[in-house]
Amino acid sequence: MWCEEKAANEMKDKVYWELPDGTNAIEITEVPSYKCNECGIVYQTDEQVKEIEDQLFLIDTKQLEKSLTYQELMEKPRLLKRNYFDFG
């Protein structure tokens, strides 16, 4: 995707994400990711990034652990049903 190579392998990776209010960052492990066979870059799709950002926007981030798995993050109860501020 980034270097325009067609082959990338699915994998799970660890990412660090700044919370929407900018007060802290968390570690998210086991995030669905891709690794390019050509250049070695590891990345998440735009859809995956949006899903993580929406979830962080919709949950009580003050209760989050400093490190959690992707699945644990996505299972956190939401304060709102959807991101009403996403007009895209």
Short mmCIF file of C-alpha atoms in Angstrom, two decimals:
data_model
loop_
_atom_site.label_atom_id
_atom_site.label_comp_id
_atom_site.label_asym_id
_atom_site.label_seq_id
_atom_site.Cartn_x
_atom_site.Cartn_y
_atom_site.Cartn_z
CA MET A 1 0.00 0.00 0.00
CA TRP A 2 2.71 2.49 0.96
CA CYS A 3 5.43 1.53 -1.50
CA GLU A 4 2.91 0.25 -4.07
CA GLU A 5 4.12 -3.35 -3.75
CA LYS A 6 1.18 -5.71 -4.29
CA ALA A 7 2.15 -8.39 -1.74
CA ALA A 8 1.68 -7.83 1.98
CA ASN A 9 1.20 -10.38 4.74
CA GLU A 10 -1.52 -10.11 7.36
CA MET A 11 -0.19 -10.09 10.89
CA LYS A 12 -0.88 -8.77 14.40
CA ASP A 13 1.21 -5.87 15.69
CA LYS A 14 1.58 -3.52 18.62
CA VAL A 15 0.74 0.17 18.18
CA TYR A 16 0.82 3.24 20.40
CA TRP A 17 -2.15 5.56 20.17
CA GLU A 18 -2.72 9.05 21.51
CA LEU A 19 -6.09 9.44 23.23
CA PRO A 20 -8.56 11.86 21.59
CA ASP A 21 -8.20 14.42 24.40
CA GLY A 22 -4.40 14.38 24.00
CA THR A 23 -3.77 13.66 27.69
CA ASN A 24 -2.11 10.28 27.30
CA ALA A 25 -1.13 7.50 24.93
CA ILE A 26 -1.87 3.79 25.24
CA GLU A 27 -0.37 0.60 23.88
CA ILE A 28 -2.71 -1.59 21.84
CA THR A 29 -1.44 -5.10 21.15
CA GLU A 30 -2.59 -7.73 18.64
CA VAL A 31 -3.85 -5.10 16.18
CA PRO A 32 -4.73 -6.51 12.74
CA SER A 33 -1.95 -5.19 10.50
CA TYR A 34 -0.06 -5.79 7.28
CA LYS A 35 3.65 -6.12 6.56
CA CYS A 36 5.01 -5.32 3.12
CA ASN A 37 7.22 -8.08 1.69
CA GLU A 38 9.26 -5.55 -0.29
CA CYS A 39 10.06 -2.66 2.06
CA GLY A 40 9.17 -4.22 5.44
CA ILE A 41 6.82 -1.46 6.61
CA VAL A 42 4.05 -2.53 8.97
CA TYR A 43 0.76 -0.66 8.68
CA GLN A 44 -2.96 -0.72 9.42
CA THR A 45 -5.59 -0.01 6.79
CA ASP A 46 -7.42 3.32 6.78
CA GLU A 47 -10.56 1.45 7.85
CA GLN A 48 -8.72 -0.12 10.79
CA VAL A 49 -7.37 3.27 11.88
CA LYS A 50 -10.86 4.79 11.72
CA GLU A 51 -12.31 1.91 13.74
CA ILE A 52 -9.73 2.40 16.51
CA GLU A 53 -10.15 6.19 16.52
CA ASP A 54 -13.95 5.93 16.62
CA GLN A 55 -13.82 3.45 19.49
CA LEU A 56 -11.46 5.68 21.49
CA PHE A 57 -13.76 8.63 20.85
CA LEU A 58 -16.87 6.70 22.00
CA ILE A 59 -15.63 5.11 25.23
CA ASP A 60 -14.61 6.44 28.65
CA THR A 61 -10.86 6.72 28.07
CA LYS A 62 -10.26 7.72 31.70
CA GLN A 63 -10.90 4.06 32.62
CA LEU A 64 -8.49 2.59 30.05
CA GLU A 65 -5.48 0.54 30.99
CA LYS A 66 -2.05 1.71 29.73
CA SER A 67 -1.86 -1.47 27.64
CA LEU A 68 -4.62 -3.67 26.25
CA THR A 69 -5.32 -5.89 23.28
CA TYR A 70 -7.21 -4.73 20.22
CA GLN A 71 -10.05 -7.10 21.12
CA GLU A 72 -10.24 -5.75 24.69
CA LEU A 73 -10.40 -2.19 23.33
CA MET A 74 -13.17 -3.01 20.88
CA GLU A 75 -15.20 -4.73 23.62
CA LYS A 76 -15.22 -1.67 25.90
CA PRO A 77 -18.75 -0.32 26.40
CA ARG A 78 -19.51 2.78 24.37
CA LEU A 79 -20.98 5.97 25.80
CA LEU A 80 -22.51 6.77 22.38
CA LYS A 81 -23.74 4.39 19.68
CA ARG A 82 -21.70 6.02 16.94
CA ASN A 83 -19.44 8.96 16.22
CA TYR A 84 -21.93 11.75 15.49
CA PHE A 85 -19.08 14.14 14.70
CA ASP A 86 -17.87 12.08 11.71
CA PHE A 87 -19.35 13.78 8.67
CA GLY A 88 -17.21 11.83 6.20
#
